[in-house]
Amino acid sequence: MTKNVFVVGLNPMNAERLKRLRGVEDVTFHQLLTPAQVYETQEFDIPAMLAEAEATLDAFDGSIDAIVGYMDFPVSTMLPLLCQKYGTPNASLESLLKCEHKYWSRSVMRESVPDHIPKFTAFDPFDDTALSKIGEAELRFPFFIKPIKSSGSRLGFRIDSPEDFDYAIEKLRAEIRLIGEPFDHVLSQADLPDEIRAIEGHYCMAEQVIGGRQCTVEGYVHNGEVVPYGTVDSIRYPQVLSFFYYLYPSTLPERIRDKMNEITRTIMSHIGYDNAGFNVEYYWDEVQDKIWLLEINTRIAQSHCDLFEMVDGVSHQQVTIDLGLGRKPDMPQGEGPSKVAAEFFYRVFFNDATVSRVPSEAEIQVAAEQVEGTRIASHVTKGMQLSELPEQDAYSYAVASIWMGAGKHSKLLWNYEQVMKRLNYEFSDIVE
């Protein structure tokens, strides 16, 4: 019998990835809502999206065997609602929100892994006395602020002075309701403790600055068993907060990776998250030999898909599909053609600009051919404003992603330079 798997926001790149998974010979993948509706936009009408998704599912003449996704908000928060209605496996809405609602998440971390989290407090960015209230919570400069629900690194700021805070507040007040209001709709569907319900979707978090070598532990929970299966290093550009590349496998010491896995099992079990994939972001402060838990994401990282395929032989979309179908994930290790793999981000550090030239399809193909197995995704089109790109951090724009594998780390960096020489982007009307 053919199994029907509905993928929210399925795009061509991920459709190709899904075809290469194990055990999908009898699976038909269906797009549920378009990428334009759930990703290539900054306006999220969740009730309308849910209504359209349900209409599609109700009209389908066949079995609905799984409903899955690989994106952050709003997809991640819609999945529990859809899966509950149609009886397919997924984490409960409340357990998902214990990860995605940053204040609730920090609160449950404080209950179970208190030695690995920073000082934190929630605040209302529309409160003119917010800065003094942050001080009353014993947070001093510098600290980070971010929305209680965001996507990627959007609207996250390091605050070193009152002027930094004023700048961030201006940005937050202008944009935070774009996610805050739809997130409030999701919160209204959940059974929340009173102290969490008081922290509305437009609220923000202030946190003590933490840092060190950053990484992500990818994992899943199947019938109550928490399984971390890989650690990916997150390497930033020098002196800035923007990511340069993701590297797999991690170069962190084994004892540190083992400890992170132990913390991961503890927190995910405490939350009660089950039958879904996740990843947990960490820092290792080498000087203090201290592990900090940054945040939990309730989906696999699609940026890491090709890294797992290049090193282990299969994308970790395997986890998403297997769990969606109610089976234990079939994730191999070390069966890929490369020893190491990375996703590099080609970034420009402008406030804004117009894209005046992008490489042609032929130029991209020639660039990829410089290193066997390289995959390139361009994120911009000629004539667009960089500020139109979704899910960007506060300091730069990622105009392209380059995935590649190699036999060793140093060779990866050399290969990246050879590919980038062939990718010619140009910009005008630059706002520094």
XYZ file of N, CA and C in Angstrom, residues 1-146:
438
model
N 0.842 -1.195 0.000
C 0.000 0.000 0.000
C 0.884 1.254 0.000
N 0.562 2.191 -0.885
C 1.301 3.447 -0.920
C 0.986 4.271 0.323
N 2.035 4.841 0.924
C 1.863 5.736 2.066
C 1.925 7.176 1.568
N 1.022 8.004 2.050
C 0.935 9.403 1.638
C 1.464 10.300 2.750
N 2.537 11.028 2.443
C 3.168 11.926 3.406
C 2.990 13.360 2.912
N 2.347 14.171 3.730
C 2.120 15.573 3.396
C 3.191 16.424 4.075
N 3.895 17.224 3.256
C 5.012 18.030 3.744
C 4.622 19.498 3.643
N 4.538 20.167 4.798
C 4.128 21.566 4.813
C 5.248 22.430 4.229
N 4.895 23.197 3.173
C 5.866 24.098 2.560
C 6.913 23.418 1.714
N 6.641 22.230 1.206
C 7.633 21.475 0.434
C 8.106 22.286 -0.772
N 9.444 22.393 -0.928
C 10.015 23.090 -2.082
C 10.818 22.097 -2.923
N 11.237 22.490 -4.130
C 11.922 21.545 -5.027
C 13.202 20.953 -4.437
N 14.015 21.758 -3.743
C 15.266 21.243 -3.180
C 14.998 20.121 -2.192
N 14.025 20.318 -1.313
C 13.740 19.288 -0.324
C 12.983 18.111 -0.927
N 12.223 18.343 -1.977
C 11.565 17.230 -2.669
C 12.616 16.264 -3.226
N 13.710 16.805 -3.762
C 14.795 15.957 -4.270
C 15.479 15.224 -3.130
N 15.696 15.902 -2.010
C 16.308 15.242 -0.850
C 15.465 14.060 -0.386
N 14.150 14.248 -0.350
C 13.262 13.196 0.153
C 13.325 11.942 -0.720
N 13.494 12.124 -2.014
C 13.546 10.973 -2.922
C 14.750 10.072 -2.644
N 15.801 10.643 -2.018
C 17.034 9.888 -1.790
C 17.059 9.174 -0.434
N 15.979 9.235 0.325
C 15.949 8.613 1.650
C 15.802 7.101 1.545
N 16.041 6.433 2.676
C 15.854 4.979 2.752
C 14.385 4.656 3.002
N 13.919 3.583 2.399
C 12.588 3.070 2.701
C 11.448 3.947 2.252
N 11.637 4.718 1.161
C 10.547 5.577 0.688
C 10.008 5.111 -0.668
N 10.350 3.868 -1.037
C 9.888 3.345 -2.323
C 8.368 3.301 -2.414
N 7.709 3.108 -1.274
C 6.248 3.032 -1.264
C 5.610 4.306 -0.707
N 6.374 5.412 -0.693
C 5.884 6.676 -0.145
C 5.672 7.688 -1.266
N 4.527 8.356 -1.248
C 4.265 9.481 -2.142
C 4.240 10.759 -1.311
N 5.053 11.738 -1.711
C 5.126 12.996 -0.979
C 4.217 14.029 -1.643
N 3.459 14.747 -0.805
C 2.527 15.762 -1.287
C 2.859 17.102 -0.635
N 2.856 18.160 -1.428
C 3.025 19.495 -0.858
C 1.739 19.923 -0.156
N 1.886 20.442 1.064
C 0.755 20.987 1.820
C 1.099 22.436 2.150
N 0.439 23.350 1.500
C 0.772 24.783 1.508
C 2.095 24.998 0.761
N 2.246 26.154 0.192
C 3.415 26.447 -0.633
C 4.496 27.139 0.190
N 5.753 27.088 -0.284
C 6.807 27.847 0.404
C 6.484 29.333 0.494
N 5.834 29.871 -0.538
C 5.483 31.297 -0.519
C 4.562 31.634 0.651
N 3.709 30.682 1.037
C 2.766 30.933 2.129
C 3.414 30.843 3.508
N 4.370 29.931 3.657
C 4.874 29.646 5.005
C 6.307 30.089 5.242
N 7.011 30.477 4.190
C 8.417 30.823 4.365
C 8.800 32.107 3.646
N 8.429 32.232 2.377
C 8.841 33.379 1.571
C 7.913 34.563 1.806
N 7.664 34.851 3.075
C 6.755 35.924 3.461
C 7.090 36.350 4.887
N 6.602 37.517 5.268
C 6.763 37.953 6.644
C 5.399 38.181 7.309
N 4.347 37.689 6.660
C 3.006 37.793 7.224
C 2.414 36.393 7.351
N 2.003 36.031 8.556
C 1.565 34.670 8.838
C 0.137 34.677 9.384
N -0.832 34.402 8.517
C -2.224 34.272 8.937
C -2.458 32.798 9.265
N -2.131 32.409 10.492
C -2.175 30.992 10.849
C -3.578 30.394 10.737
N -4.652 31.069 11.221
C -5.980 30.475 11.026
C -6.293 30.200 9.555
N -5.929 31.127 8.669
C -6.195 30.916 7.238
C -5.343 29.782 6.683
N -4.084 29.699 7.117
C -3.219 28.618 6.633
C -3.713 27.270 7.112
N -4.128 27.196 8.373
C -4.658 25.941 8.892
C -5.933 25.540 8.156
N -6.782 26.527 7.883
C -8.038 26.229 7.177
C -7.755 25.690 5.772
N -6.785 26.292 5.087
C -6.452 25.820 3.738
C -5.823 24.429 3.784
N -4.945 24.198 4.752
C -4.320 22.878 4.880
C -5.372 21.808 5.170
N -6.299 22.116 6.064
C -7.344 21.151 6.410
C -8.265 20.882 5.219
N -8.546 21.919 4.441
C -9.389 21.724 3.256
C -8.704 20.782 2.257
N -7.397 20.950 2.088
C -6.634 20.063 1.196
C -6.657 18.630 1.695
N -6.439 18.456 2.990
C -6.410 17.106 3.574
C -7.795 16.463 3.527
N -8.835 17.249 3.815
C -10.193 16.711 3.801
C -10.612 16.269 2.399
N -10.084 16.964 1.388
C -10.461 16.648 0.009
C -9.634 15.514 -0.582
N -8.601 15.083 0.139
C -7.705 14.056 -0.405
C -8.385 12.690 -0.398
N -8.343 12.029 -1.528
C -8.985 10.719 -1.666
C -7.948 9.623 -1.458
N -7.624 9.377 -0.215
C -6.615 8.375 0.120
C -6.255 8.485 1.583
N -5.317 7.642 2.014
C -4.910 7.659 3.422
C -3.981 8.833 3.695
N -4.082 9.392 4.878
C -3.173 10.444 5.336
C -2.269 9.789 6.368
N -1.065 9.409 5.944
C -0.205 8.587 6.793
C 0.785 9.391 7.623
N 1.112 10.601 7.180
C 2.028 11.452 7.944
C 1.854 12.898 7.495
N 2.018 13.815 8.453
C 2.053 15.254 8.162
C 3.326 15.778 8.812
N 4.251 16.281 8.012
C 5.567 16.651 8.526
C 5.985 18.015 7.976
N 7.086 18.525 8.510
C 7.674 19.771 8.034
C 9.118 19.841 8.467
N 9.851 20.778 7.895
C 11.266 20.917 8.223
C 11.617 22.386 8.477
N 10.591 23.225 8.665
C 10.812 24.654 8.860
C 10.435 25.067 10.275
N 10.963 26.223 10.659
C 10.634 26.829 11.939
C 9.252 27.477 11.833
N 8.966 28.423 12.679
C 7.683 29.116 12.687
C 7.349 29.653 11.292
N 6.095 29.507 10.817
C 4.934 28.994 11.539
C 4.705 27.496 11.383
N 5.538 26.835 10.535
C 5.285 25.423 10.234
C 5.361 24.569 11.488
N 6.420 24.754 12.277
C 6.625 23.894 13.446
C 5.456 23.956 14.416
N 4.871 25.139 14.577
C 3.778 25.280 15.543
C 2.431 24.841 14.979
N 2.310 24.755 13.651
C 1.073 24.267 13.052
C 1.000 22.747 13.042
N 2.158 22.085 12.985
C 2.169 20.625 12.850
C 1.425 19.892 13.969
N 1.640 20.235 15.261
C 0.906 19.495 16.298
C -0.611 19.623 16.156
N -1.079 20.796 15.710
C -2.519 20.998 15.548
C -3.057 20.132 14.412
N -2.332 20.086 13.304
C -2.769 19.266 12.168
C -2.657 17.780 12.482
N -1.546 17.389 13.102
C -1.346 15.959 13.394
C -2.370 15.443 14.397
N -2.708 16.266 15.358
C -3.715 15.850 16.339
C -5.060 15.637 15.658
N -5.423 16.527 14.747
C -6.724 16.419 14.089
C -6.807 15.193 13.188
N -5.676 14.857 12.516
C -5.724 13.773 11.533
C -5.093 12.483 12.044
N -4.732 12.452 13.331
C -4.308 11.206 13.964
C -2.958 10.685 13.527
N -2.037 11.573 13.172
C -0.691 11.149 12.781
C 0.296 11.500 13.893
N 1.417 10.773 13.995
C 2.354 10.991 15.117
C 3.005 12.364 15.085
N 3.147 12.962 16.259
C 3.893 14.210 16.427
C 3.927 14.535 17.914
N 4.805 15.449 18.286
C 4.859 15.907 19.672
C 3.580 16.680 20.005
N 3.224 16.704 21.290
C 2.057 17.482 21.713
C 2.359 18.970 21.579
N 1.301 19.782 21.430
C 1.476 21.229 21.304
C 2.158 21.802 22.541
N 1.758 21.327 23.720
C 2.348 21.874 24.956
C 3.835 21.555 25.057
N 4.237 20.319 24.706
C 5.661 19.988 24.787
C 6.455 20.775 23.752
N 5.856 21.017 22.594
C 6.532 21.820 21.582
C 6.717 23.258 22.060
N 5.679 23.819 22.688
C 5.774 25.203 23.159
C 6.760 25.341 24.311
N 6.977 24.276 25.079
C 7.996 24.320 26.130
C 9.396 24.471 25.532
N 9.520 24.205 24.256
C 10.786 24.427 23.552
C 10.778 25.776 22.825
N 9.674 26.104 22.166
C 9.655 27.252 21.263
C 9.332 28.580 21.938
N 8.561 28.566 23.004
C 8.278 29.784 23.778
C 9.500 30.008 24.668
N 10.339 30.987 24.312
C 11.660 31.060 24.919
C 11.615 31.260 26.438
N 10.616 31.966 26.947
C 10.529 32.129 28.398
C 10.109 30.819 29.063
N 9.116 30.150 28.497
C 8.689 28.857 29.051
C 9.836 27.853 28.959
N 10.558 27.894 27.847
C 11.677 26.984 27.659
C 12.752 27.199 28.726
N 13.126 28.456 28.953
C 14.120 28.728 29.999
C 13.608 28.299 31.377
N 12.319 28.441 31.594
C 11.748 28.068 32.892
C 11.855 26.567 33.140
N 11.583 25.749 32.107
C 11.699 24.296 32.305
C 13.161 23.857 32.331
N 14.027 24.599 31.643
C 15.470 24.315 31.758
C 15.949 24.571 33.182
N 15.442 25.638 33.780
C 15.829 25.977 35.159
C 15.417 24.871 36.123
N 14.344 24.179 35.807
C 13.886 23.068 36.651
C 14.774 21.834 36.519
N 15.351 21.606 35.323
C 16.004 20.322 35.075
C 17.509 20.401 34.842
N 17.996 21.502 34.235
C 19.447 21.632 33.969
C 19.908 23.036 34.356
N 19.689 23.449 35.605
C 19.935 24.842 36.014
C 21.383 25.292 35.879
N 22.331 24.369 35.920
C 23.745 24.753 35.854
C 24.202 25.111 34.438
N 23.306 24.972 33.468
C 23.727 25.167 32.076
C 22.940 26.261 31.358
N 22.301 27.150 32.125
C 21.547 28.240 31.504
C 21.972 29.576 32.107
N 21.825 30.669 31.346
C 22.194 31.992 31.841
C 21.066 32.619 32.661
N 21.360 33.751 33.306
C 20.298 34.555 33.907
C 19.382 35.048 32.789
N 18.088 35.167 33.070
C 17.151 35.601 32.035
C 15.940 36.257 32.656
N 15.249 37.048 31.868
C 13.971 37.612 32.271
C 13.188 37.957 31.018
N 11.867 38.023 31.137
C 11.015 38.451 30.024
C 10.642 39.917 30.218
N 10.420 40.620 29.098
C 9.991 42.017 29.203
C 9.124 42.379 28.007
N 8.327 43.414 28.181
C 7.448 43.929 27.133
C 8.180 45.068 26.415
N 8.488 44.925 25.120
C 9.238 45.976 24.429
C 8.463 47.283 24.278
N 7.152 47.241 24.530
C 6.343 48.464 24.468
C 6.244 49.153 25.829
N 6.925 48.611 26.821
C 6.989 49.194 28.162
C 8.181 50.146 28.218
N 7.932 51.445 28.430
C 9.012 52.429 28.442
C 9.960 52.250 29.621
N 9.574 51.460 30.613
C 10.452 51.217 31.771
C 11.139 49.859 31.681
N 11.134 49.261 30.494
C 11.656 47.890 30.345
C 13.114 47.784 30.754
N 13.945 48.765 30.394
C 15.379 48.663 30.693
C 15.633 48.622 32.191
N 14.905 49.424 32.962
C 15.101 49.400 34.416
C 14.619 48.085 35.008
N 13.579 47.498 34.448
C 13.088 46.208 34.944
C 14.083 45.080 34.644
N 14.756 45.192 33.497
C 15.809 44.217 33.191
C 16.923 44.324 34.222
N 17.262 45.555 34.616
C 18.266 45.754 35.657
C 17.838 45.174 36.992
N 16.542 45.279 37.308
C 16.026 44.713 38.561
C 16.150 43.192 38.577
N 16.232 42.579 37.385
C 16.415 41.125 37.286
C 17.893 40.740 37.345
N 18.743 41.705 37.738
C 20.185 41.495 37.920
C 20.907 41.190 36.617
N 20.379 41.721 35.521
C 21.073 41.630 34.241
C 21.754 42.964 33.962
N 23.050 42.918 33.737
C 23.844 44.124 33.477
C 24.380 44.074 32.053
N 24.784 45.241 31.537
C 25.428 45.267 30.225
C 26.727 44.469 30.275
N 27.042 43.718 29.231
C 26.238 43.463 28.026
C 25.249 42.322 28.254
N 24.156 42.337 27.503
C 23.221 41.212 27.508
C 22.602 41.100 26.116
N 21.956 39.969 25.869
C 21.258 39.758 24.601
C 19.763 39.964 24.802
N 19.093 40.468 23.758
C 17.628 40.467 23.761
C 17.143 39.830 22.459
N 15.990 39.158 22.544
C 15.398 38.486 21.395
C 13.918 38.262 21.691
